[in-house]
Amino acid sequence: KAGVTQTPRYLIKTRGQQVTLSCSPISGHRSVSWYQQTPGQGLQFLFEYFSETQRNKGNFPGRFSGRQFSNSRSEMNVSTLELGDSALYLCASSLGQGLVSGANVLTFGAGSRLTVL
Amino acid sequence: GEDVEQSLFLSVREGDSSVINCTYTDSSSTYLYWYKQEPGAGLQLLTYIFSNMDMKQDQRLTVLLNKKDKHLSLRIADTQTGDSAIYFCAVTNQAGTALIFGKGTTLSVSS
């Protein structure tokens, strides 16, 4: 069974540009969450999508957005890139929405490492 | 808000047991998790424990939960060099919608 697939794995952008990252969840998983990992702030929740709708959002500016398609694949977009957006962006999928059920553990992908110059 | 604390580094000899500790502030998390991250990789779920349990054992891994003290630990028996990685403790936020991670403990195993 294939795991969570994220593309691209590495990318370099310059300030002011925008970037789109893609995530394909495990087959049958309907929820996709995104996390940002930086050396300073650690791992922080960005947002969660379920049934093509954003269900929950972390404390990030509006430059960070995402969407989910009918096949549960998800994309996240960061516009007007800043140097501080350099990070590893991790996507995770789970069977259903939320984390109060033991069946809804998060399985993470390998991440997309974004460098902003 | 919820806070999760871990010590930053742990160094052990191959064959010894490793114990990684974690404390958290909010006891509303239904499940508590341990993830492992190897260099250049994403997060690998190692194990998780239901909040009503005190202990869970999974092969070389033992998780202990002390809800009164809000303390979670991960014990790795017979630690191997391949166990060298960063270990993250995580709990759910109050709404049960996202994970809150500690800063991670870097485990270094020497032969």
PDB file of C-alpha atoms in Angstrom:
ATOM      1  CA  LYS A   1       0.000   0.000   0.000  1.00  0.00           C
ATOM      2  CA  ALA A   2       1.538   3.283  -1.087  1.00  0.00           C
ATOM      3  CA  GLY A   3       2.188   5.877   1.588  1.00  0.00           C
ATOM      4  CA  VAL A   4       1.600   9.605   1.504  1.00  0.00           C
ATOM      5  CA  THR A   5       3.294  11.102  -1.545  1.00  0.00           C
ATOM      6  CA  GLN A   6       4.433  14.700  -1.655  1.00  0.00           C
ATOM      7  CA  THR A   7       5.774  16.571  -4.662  1.00  0.00           C
ATOM      8  CA  PRO A   8       8.090  18.235  -5.288  1.00  0.00           C
ATOM      9  CA  ARG A   9      10.540  17.052  -2.649  1.00  0.00           C
ATOM     10  CA  TYR A  10      12.794  20.085  -2.974  1.00  0.00           C
ATOM     11  CA  LEU A  11      12.306  23.497  -4.471  1.00  0.00           C
ATOM     12  CA  ILE A  12      13.939  26.895  -4.432  1.00  0.00           C
ATOM     13  CA  LYS A  13      12.003  30.120  -4.894  1.00  0.00           C
ATOM     14  CA  THR A  14      12.746  33.803  -4.509  1.00  0.00           C
ATOM     15  CA  ARG A  15      10.968  36.319  -2.327  1.00  0.00           C
ATOM     16  CA  GLY A  16       7.665  37.500  -3.736  1.00  0.00           C
ATOM     17  CA  GLN A  17       7.042  34.371  -5.792  1.00  0.00           C
ATOM     18  CA  GLN A  18       4.348  31.856  -5.064  1.00  0.00           C
ATOM     19  CA  VAL A  19       4.569  28.085  -4.683  1.00  0.00           C
ATOM     20  CA  THR A  20       2.189  25.145  -4.916  1.00  0.00           C
ATOM     21  CA  LEU A  21       2.869  21.869  -3.134  1.00  0.00           C
ATOM     22  CA  SER A  22       1.017  18.648  -3.803  1.00  0.00           C
ATOM     23  CA  CYS A  23       0.018  15.755  -1.572  1.00  0.00           C
ATOM     24  CA  SER A  24      -1.508  12.398  -2.468  1.00  0.00           C
ATOM     25  CA  PRO A  25      -2.911  10.642   0.603  1.00  0.00           C
ATOM     26  CA  ILE A  26      -2.956   6.941   1.319  1.00  0.00           C
ATOM     27  CA  SER A  27      -5.665   5.242  -0.682  1.00  0.00           C
ATOM     28  CA  GLY A  28      -8.924   5.359   1.265  1.00  0.00           C
ATOM     29  CA  HIS A  29      -7.834   8.239   3.497  1.00  0.00           C
ATOM     30  CA  ARG A  30     -10.156  11.188   3.207  1.00  0.00           C
ATOM     31  CA  SER A  31      -8.520  13.715   5.498  1.00  0.00           C
ATOM     32  CA  VAL A  32      -5.360  15.635   4.658  1.00  0.00           C
ATOM     33  CA  SER A  33      -3.507  17.893   7.080  1.00  0.00           C
ATOM     34  CA  TRP A  34      -0.546  20.152   6.460  1.00  0.00           C
ATOM     35  CA  TYR A  35       2.208  21.057   8.904  1.00  0.00           C
ATOM     36  CA  GLN A  36       5.168  23.406   8.649  1.00  0.00           C
ATOM     37  CA  GLN A  37       8.479  22.424  10.231  1.00  0.00           C
ATOM     38  CA  THR A  38      11.186  25.035  10.902  1.00  0.00           C
ATOM     39  CA  PRO A  39      14.224  24.917  13.192  1.00  0.00           C
ATOM     40  CA  GLY A  40      12.916  27.844  15.222  1.00  0.00           C
ATOM     41  CA  GLN A  41       9.211  27.135  15.570  1.00  0.00           C
ATOM     42  CA  GLY A  42       9.247  23.369  15.232  1.00  0.00           C
ATOM     43  CA  LEU A  43       6.182  21.634  13.836  1.00  0.00           C
ATOM     44  CA  GLN A  44       3.097  23.788  13.440  1.00  0.00           C
ATOM     45  CA  PHE A  45      -0.343  22.930  12.117  1.00  0.00           C
ATOM     46  CA  LEU A  46      -1.402  24.756   8.960  1.00  0.00           C
ATOM     47  CA  PHE A  47      -4.809  23.335   8.023  1.00  0.00           C
ATOM     48  CA  GLU A  48      -6.896  20.206   7.571  1.00  0.00           C
ATOM     49  CA  TYR A  49      -9.100  19.264   4.643  1.00  0.00           C
ATOM     50  CA  PHE A  50     -11.868  16.700   4.611  1.00  0.00           C
ATOM     51  CA  SER A  51     -14.393  16.102   1.849  1.00  0.00           C
ATOM     52  CA  GLU A  52     -12.951  18.984  -0.172  1.00  0.00           C
ATOM     53  CA  THR A  53     -13.594  21.473   2.648  1.00  0.00           C
ATOM     54  CA  GLN A  54     -11.144  23.164   4.967  1.00  0.00           C
ATOM     55  CA  ARG A  55     -12.229  21.977   8.399  1.00  0.00           C
ATOM     56  CA  ASN A  56      -9.574  23.477  10.628  1.00  0.00           C
ATOM     57  CA  LYS A  57      -6.923  26.135  10.305  1.00  0.00           C
ATOM     58  CA  GLY A  58      -3.813  26.980  12.282  1.00  0.00           C
ATOM     59  CA  ASN A  59      -2.452  30.397  13.068  1.00  0.00           C
ATOM     60  CA  PHE A  60      -0.914  31.318   9.719  1.00  0.00           C
ATOM     61  CA  PRO A  61      -1.486  34.370   7.519  1.00  0.00           C
ATOM     62  CA  GLY A  62      -3.846  34.317   4.562  1.00  0.00           C
ATOM     63  CA  ARG A  63      -0.893  33.870   2.194  1.00  0.00           C
ATOM     64  CA  PHE A  64      -1.118  30.203   3.102  1.00  0.00           C
ATOM     65  CA  SER A  65      -4.020  28.445   1.465  1.00  0.00           C
ATOM     66  CA  GLY A  66      -4.967  25.025   0.279  1.00  0.00           C
ATOM     67  CA  ARG A  67      -7.575  22.912  -1.357  1.00  0.00           C
ATOM     68  CA  GLN A  68      -8.636  19.323  -1.645  1.00  0.00           C
ATOM     69  CA  PHE A  69      -9.936  17.552  -4.700  1.00  0.00           C
ATOM     70  CA  SER A  70     -12.648  14.932  -5.018  1.00  0.00           C
ATOM     71  CA  ASN A  71     -10.023  12.152  -5.042  1.00  0.00           C
ATOM     72  CA  SER A  72      -8.733  13.473  -1.655  1.00  0.00           C
ATOM     73  CA  ARG A  73      -5.495  14.779  -3.159  1.00  0.00           C
ATOM     74  CA  SER A  74      -4.555  18.129  -1.719  1.00  0.00           C
ATOM     75  CA  GLU A  75      -2.494  21.123  -2.678  1.00  0.00           C
ATOM     76  CA  MET A  76      -1.239  23.978  -0.586  1.00  0.00           C
ATOM     77  CA  ASN A  77      -0.226  27.348  -1.919  1.00  0.00           C
ATOM     78  CA  VAL A  78       1.937  30.051  -0.438  1.00  0.00           C
ATOM     79  CA  SER A  79       1.792  33.425  -2.145  1.00  0.00           C
ATOM     80  CA  THR A  80       4.197  36.360  -1.882  1.00  0.00           C
ATOM     81  CA  LEU A  81       6.921  34.214  -0.396  1.00  0.00           C
ATOM     82  CA  GLU A  82       9.020  35.551   2.468  1.00  0.00           C
ATOM     83  CA  LEU A  83      12.403  34.326   3.680  1.00  0.00           C
ATOM     84  CA  GLY A  84      10.722  32.992   6.811  1.00  0.00           C
ATOM     85  CA  ASP A  85       8.602  30.626   4.718  1.00  0.00           C
ATOM     86  CA  SER A  86      11.670  28.446   4.170  1.00  0.00           C
ATOM     87  CA  ALA A  87      10.678  25.190   5.810  1.00  0.00           C
ATOM     88  CA  LEU A  88       9.834  21.552   5.427  1.00  0.00           C
ATOM     89  CA  TYR A  89       6.144  21.267   4.597  1.00  0.00           C
ATOM     90  CA  LEU A  90       4.666  17.995   5.728  1.00  0.00           C
ATOM     91  CA  CYS A  91       1.411  16.512   4.584  1.00  0.00           C
ATOM     92  CA  ALA A  92      -0.385  13.858   6.606  1.00  0.00           C
ATOM     93  CA  SER A  93      -3.434  11.789   5.831  1.00  0.00           C
ATOM     94  CA  SER A  94      -5.905   9.929   7.994  1.00  0.00           C
ATOM     95  CA  LEU A  95      -9.066   7.933   7.490  1.00  0.00           C
ATOM     96  CA  GLY A  96     -11.463  10.492   8.840  1.00  0.00           C
ATOM     97  CA  GLN A  97     -11.662  13.967  10.234  1.00  0.00           C
ATOM     98  CA  GLY A  98     -10.248  14.883  13.618  1.00  0.00           C
ATOM     99  CA  LEU A  99      -7.982  13.032  16.032  1.00  0.00           C
ATOM    100  CA  VAL A 100     -10.259  11.783  18.794  1.00  0.00           C
ATOM    101  CA  SER A 101     -10.545   8.324  17.322  1.00  0.00           C
ATOM    102  CA  GLY A 102      -7.729   5.803  17.460  1.00  0.00           C
ATOM    103  CA  ALA A 103      -8.498   4.994  13.841  1.00  0.00           C
ATOM    104  CA  ASN A 104      -7.555   8.492  12.753  1.00  0.00           C
ATOM    105  CA  VAL A 105      -3.823   8.494  13.343  1.00  0.00           C
ATOM    106  CA  LEU A 106      -1.826  10.760  11.060  1.00  0.00           C
ATOM    107  CA  THR A 107       0.516   9.181   8.533  1.00  0.00           C
ATOM    108  CA  PHE A 108       3.031  11.680   7.216  1.00  0.00           C
ATOM    109  CA  GLY A 109       4.737  12.002   3.880  1.00  0.00           C
ATOM    110  CA  ALA A 110       8.430  12.720   3.367  1.00  0.00           C
ATOM    111  CA  GLY A 111       7.776  16.437   3.000  1.00  0.00           C
ATOM    112  CA  SER A 112       8.539  19.196   0.531  1.00  0.00           C
ATOM    113  CA  ARG A 113      11.560  21.272   1.465  1.00  0.00           C
ATOM    114  CA  LEU A 114      11.102  24.866   0.358  1.00  0.00           C
ATOM    115  CA  THR A 115      13.984  27.303   0.302  1.00  0.00           C
ATOM    116  CA  VAL A 116      13.188  30.980  -0.245  1.00  0.00           C
ATOM    117  CA  LEU A 117      16.094  33.173  -1.369  1.00  0.00           C
TER     118      LEU A 117
ATOM    119  CA  GLY B   1      -2.443  27.209  24.833  1.00  0.00           C
ATOM    120  CA  GLU B   2      -1.171  23.682  24.938  1.00  0.00           C
ATOM    121  CA  ASP B   3       2.563  23.268  25.397  1.00  0.00           C
ATOM    122  CA  VAL B   4       4.702  20.160  24.991  1.00  0.00           C
ATOM    123  CA  GLU B   5       8.228  20.025  26.371  1.00  0.00           C
ATOM    124  CA  GLN B   6      11.028  17.598  25.644  1.00  0.00           C
ATOM    125  CA  SER B   7      14.712  17.526  26.445  1.00  0.00           C
ATOM    126  CA  LEU B   8      16.717  18.292  23.324  1.00  0.00           C
ATOM    127  CA  PHE B   9      19.430  15.641  23.350  1.00  0.00           C
ATOM    128  CA  LEU B  10      20.047  12.118  24.595  1.00  0.00           C
ATOM    129  CA  SER B  11      23.190  10.109  24.030  1.00  0.00           C
ATOM    130  CA  VAL B  12      23.395   6.373  24.746  1.00  0.00           C
ATOM    131  CA  ARG B  13      25.613   3.401  23.978  1.00  0.00           C
ATOM    132  CA  GLU B  14      24.443   0.641  21.665  1.00  0.00           C
ATOM    133  CA  GLY B  15      22.647  -2.065  23.616  1.00  0.00           C
ATOM    134  CA  ASP B  16      21.581   0.258  26.422  1.00  0.00           C
ATOM    135  CA  SER B  17      18.004   1.396  27.032  1.00  0.00           C
ATOM    136  CA  SER B  18      16.980   4.897  26.021  1.00  0.00           C
ATOM    137  CA  VAL B  19      14.298   6.852  27.826  1.00  0.00           C
ATOM    138  CA  ILE B  20      12.885   9.965  26.180  1.00  0.00           C
ATOM    139  CA  ASN B  21      10.668  12.146  28.328  1.00  0.00           C
ATOM    140  CA  CYS B  22       7.878  14.567  27.513  1.00  0.00           C
ATOM    141  CA  THR B  23       5.643  16.813  29.601  1.00  0.00           C
ATOM    142  CA  TYR B  24       2.493  18.562  28.447  1.00  0.00           C
ATOM    143  CA  THR B  25       0.170  21.158  29.887  1.00  0.00           C
ATOM    144  CA  ASP B  26      -3.336  20.206  28.722  1.00  0.00           C
ATOM    145  CA  SER B  27      -4.744  16.833  29.729  1.00  0.00           C
ATOM    146  CA  SER B  28      -7.613  16.807  27.232  1.00  0.00           C
ATOM    147  CA  SER B  29      -5.729  14.805  24.599  1.00  0.00           C
ATOM    148  CA  THR B  30      -7.464  11.490  23.930  1.00  0.00           C
ATOM    149  CA  TYR B  31      -4.365   9.969  22.389  1.00  0.00           C
ATOM    150  CA  LEU B  32      -0.685  10.770  22.851  1.00  0.00           C
ATOM    151  CA  TYR B  33       1.865   9.956  20.184  1.00  0.00           C
ATOM    152  CA  TRP B  34       5.513   9.329  19.508  1.00  0.00           C
ATOM    153  CA  TYR B  35       6.921  10.048  16.064  1.00  0.00           C
ATOM    154  CA  LYS B  36      10.430   9.458  14.722  1.00  0.00           C
ATOM    155  CA  GLN B  37      12.196  11.579  12.111  1.00  0.00           C
ATOM    156  CA  GLU B  38      15.363  10.445  10.382  1.00  0.00           C
ATOM    157  CA  PRO B  39      17.557  12.909   8.481  1.00  0.00           C
ATOM    158  CA  GLY B  40      15.902  14.172   5.316  1.00  0.00           C
ATOM    159  CA  ALA B  41      12.729  12.225   5.987  1.00  0.00           C
ATOM    160  CA  GLY B  42       9.199  12.880   7.147  1.00  0.00           C
ATOM    161  CA  LEU B  43       7.643  11.744  10.414  1.00  0.00           C
ATOM    162  CA  GLN B  44       7.171   8.061  11.119  1.00  0.00           C
ATOM    163  CA  LEU B  45       4.529   7.098  13.660  1.00  0.00           C
ATOM    164  CA  LEU B  46       6.183   4.853  16.233  1.00  0.00           C
ATOM    165  CA  THR B  47       3.382   4.261  18.674  1.00  0.00           C
ATOM    166  CA  TYR B  48       0.526   5.958  20.458  1.00  0.00           C
ATOM    167  CA  ILE B  49      -1.311   5.463  23.711  1.00  0.00           C
ATOM    168  CA  PHE B  50      -4.912   6.010  24.700  1.00  0.00           C
ATOM    169  CA  SER B  51      -5.205   8.487  27.551  1.00  0.00           C
ATOM    170  CA  ASN B  52      -6.913   5.926  29.803  1.00  0.00           C
ATOM    171  CA  MET B  53      -3.901   3.626  29.668  1.00  0.00           C
ATOM    172  CA  ASP B  54      -0.814   3.772  31.879  1.00  0.00           C
ATOM    173  CA  MET B  55       1.474   1.696  29.707  1.00  0.00           C
ATOM    174  CA  LYS B  56       1.733   0.273  26.244  1.00  0.00           C
ATOM    175  CA  GLN B  57       4.392  -2.111  25.006  1.00  0.00           C
ATOM    176  CA  ASP B  58       5.215  -2.686  21.367  1.00  0.00           C
ATOM    177  CA  GLN B  59       8.270  -4.884  20.763  1.00  0.00           C
ATOM    178  CA  ARG B  60      11.295  -2.803  21.903  1.00  0.00           C
ATOM    179  CA  LEU B  61       9.143   0.225  22.656  1.00  0.00           C
ATOM    180  CA  THR B  62       7.432   0.917  25.979  1.00  0.00           C
ATOM    181  CA  VAL B  63       5.275   3.992  26.494  1.00  0.00           C
ATOM    182  CA  LEU B  64       4.470   5.139  30.014  1.00  0.00           C
ATOM    183  CA  LEU B  65       1.791   7.719  30.723  1.00  0.00           C
ATOM    184  CA  ASN B  66       1.407   9.505  34.054  1.00  0.00           C
ATOM    185  CA  LYS B  67      -1.707  11.624  33.657  1.00  0.00           C
ATOM    186  CA  LYS B  68      -1.472  13.104  37.122  1.00  0.00           C
ATOM    187  CA  ASP B  69       1.965  14.557  36.378  1.00  0.00           C
ATOM    188  CA  LYS B  70       1.183  15.077  32.646  1.00  0.00           C
ATOM    189  CA  HIS B  71       4.286  13.083  31.780  1.00  0.00           C
ATOM    190  CA  LEU B  72       4.816  10.757  28.846  1.00  0.00           C
ATOM    191  CA  SER B  73       7.911   8.675  28.238  1.00  0.00           C
ATOM    192  CA  LEU B  74       9.224   6.410  25.514  1.00  0.00           C
ATOM    193  CA  ARG B  75      11.627   3.641  26.414  1.00  0.00           C
ATOM    194  CA  ILE B  76      13.613   1.938  23.676  1.00  0.00           C
ATOM    195  CA  ALA B  77      15.145  -1.336  24.785  1.00  0.00           C
ATOM    196  CA  ASP B  78      18.433  -2.605  23.323  1.00  0.00           C
ATOM    197  CA  THR B  79      19.017   0.648  21.457  1.00  0.00           C
ATOM    198  CA  GLN B  80      20.698   0.246  18.077  1.00  0.00           C
ATOM    199  CA  THR B  81      22.629   2.713  15.920  1.00  0.00           C
ATOM    200  CA  GLY B  82      19.678   2.658  13.532  1.00  0.00           C
ATOM    201  CA  ASP B  83      17.578   4.216  16.289  1.00  0.00           C
ATOM    202  CA  SER B  84      19.567   7.447  15.973  1.00  0.00           C
ATOM    203  CA  ALA B  85      16.980  10.049  14.974  1.00  0.00           C
ATOM    204  CA  ILE B  86      14.811  12.849  16.331  1.00  0.00           C
ATOM    205  CA  TYR B  87      11.863  11.705  18.438  1.00  0.00           C
ATOM    206  CA  PHE B  88       8.775  13.868  18.752  1.00  0.00           C
ATOM    207  CA  CYS B  89       6.126  13.682  21.411  1.00  0.00           C
ATOM    208  CA  ALA B  90       2.699  14.919  20.262  1.00  0.00           C
ATOM    209  CA  VAL B  91      -0.678  15.487  21.840  1.00  0.00           C
ATOM    210  CA  THR B  92      -3.923  16.691  20.313  1.00  0.00           C
ATOM    211  CA  ASN B  93      -5.160  20.227  20.786  1.00  0.00           C
ATOM    212  CA  GLN B  94      -8.238  20.860  22.920  1.00  0.00           C
ATOM    213  CA  ALA B  95     -10.562  20.591  19.939  1.00  0.00           C
ATOM    214  CA  GLY B  96      -9.007  17.292  18.889  1.00  0.00           C
ATOM    215  CA  THR B  97      -8.348  18.651  15.413  1.00  0.00           C
ATOM    216  CA  ALA B  98      -4.563  18.948  15.223  1.00  0.00           C
ATOM    217  CA  LEU B  99      -1.368  17.662  16.777  1.00  0.00           C
ATOM    218  CA  ILE B 100       0.830  19.788  18.990  1.00  0.00           C
ATOM    219  CA  PHE B 101       4.416  18.640  18.894  1.00  0.00           C
ATOM    220  CA  GLY B 102       7.332  19.033  21.224  1.00  0.00           C
ATOM    221  CA  LYS B 103      10.571  20.391  19.787  1.00  0.00           C
ATOM    222  CA  GLY B 104      11.971  16.879  19.484  1.00  0.00           C
ATOM    223  CA  THR B 105      14.698  14.905  21.244  1.00  0.00           C
ATOM    224  CA  THR B 106      17.769  14.027  19.213  1.00  0.00           C
ATOM    225  CA  LEU B 107      18.865  10.512  20.139  1.00  0.00           C
ATOM    226  CA  SER B 108      22.487   9.694  19.377  1.00  0.00           C
ATOM    227  CA  VAL B 109      23.535   6.056  19.654  1.00  0.00           C
ATOM    228  CA  SER B 110      27.233   5.239  19.710  1.00  0.00           C
ATOM    229  CA  SER B 111      28.740   1.812  19.123  1.00  0.00           C
TER     230      SER B 111
END
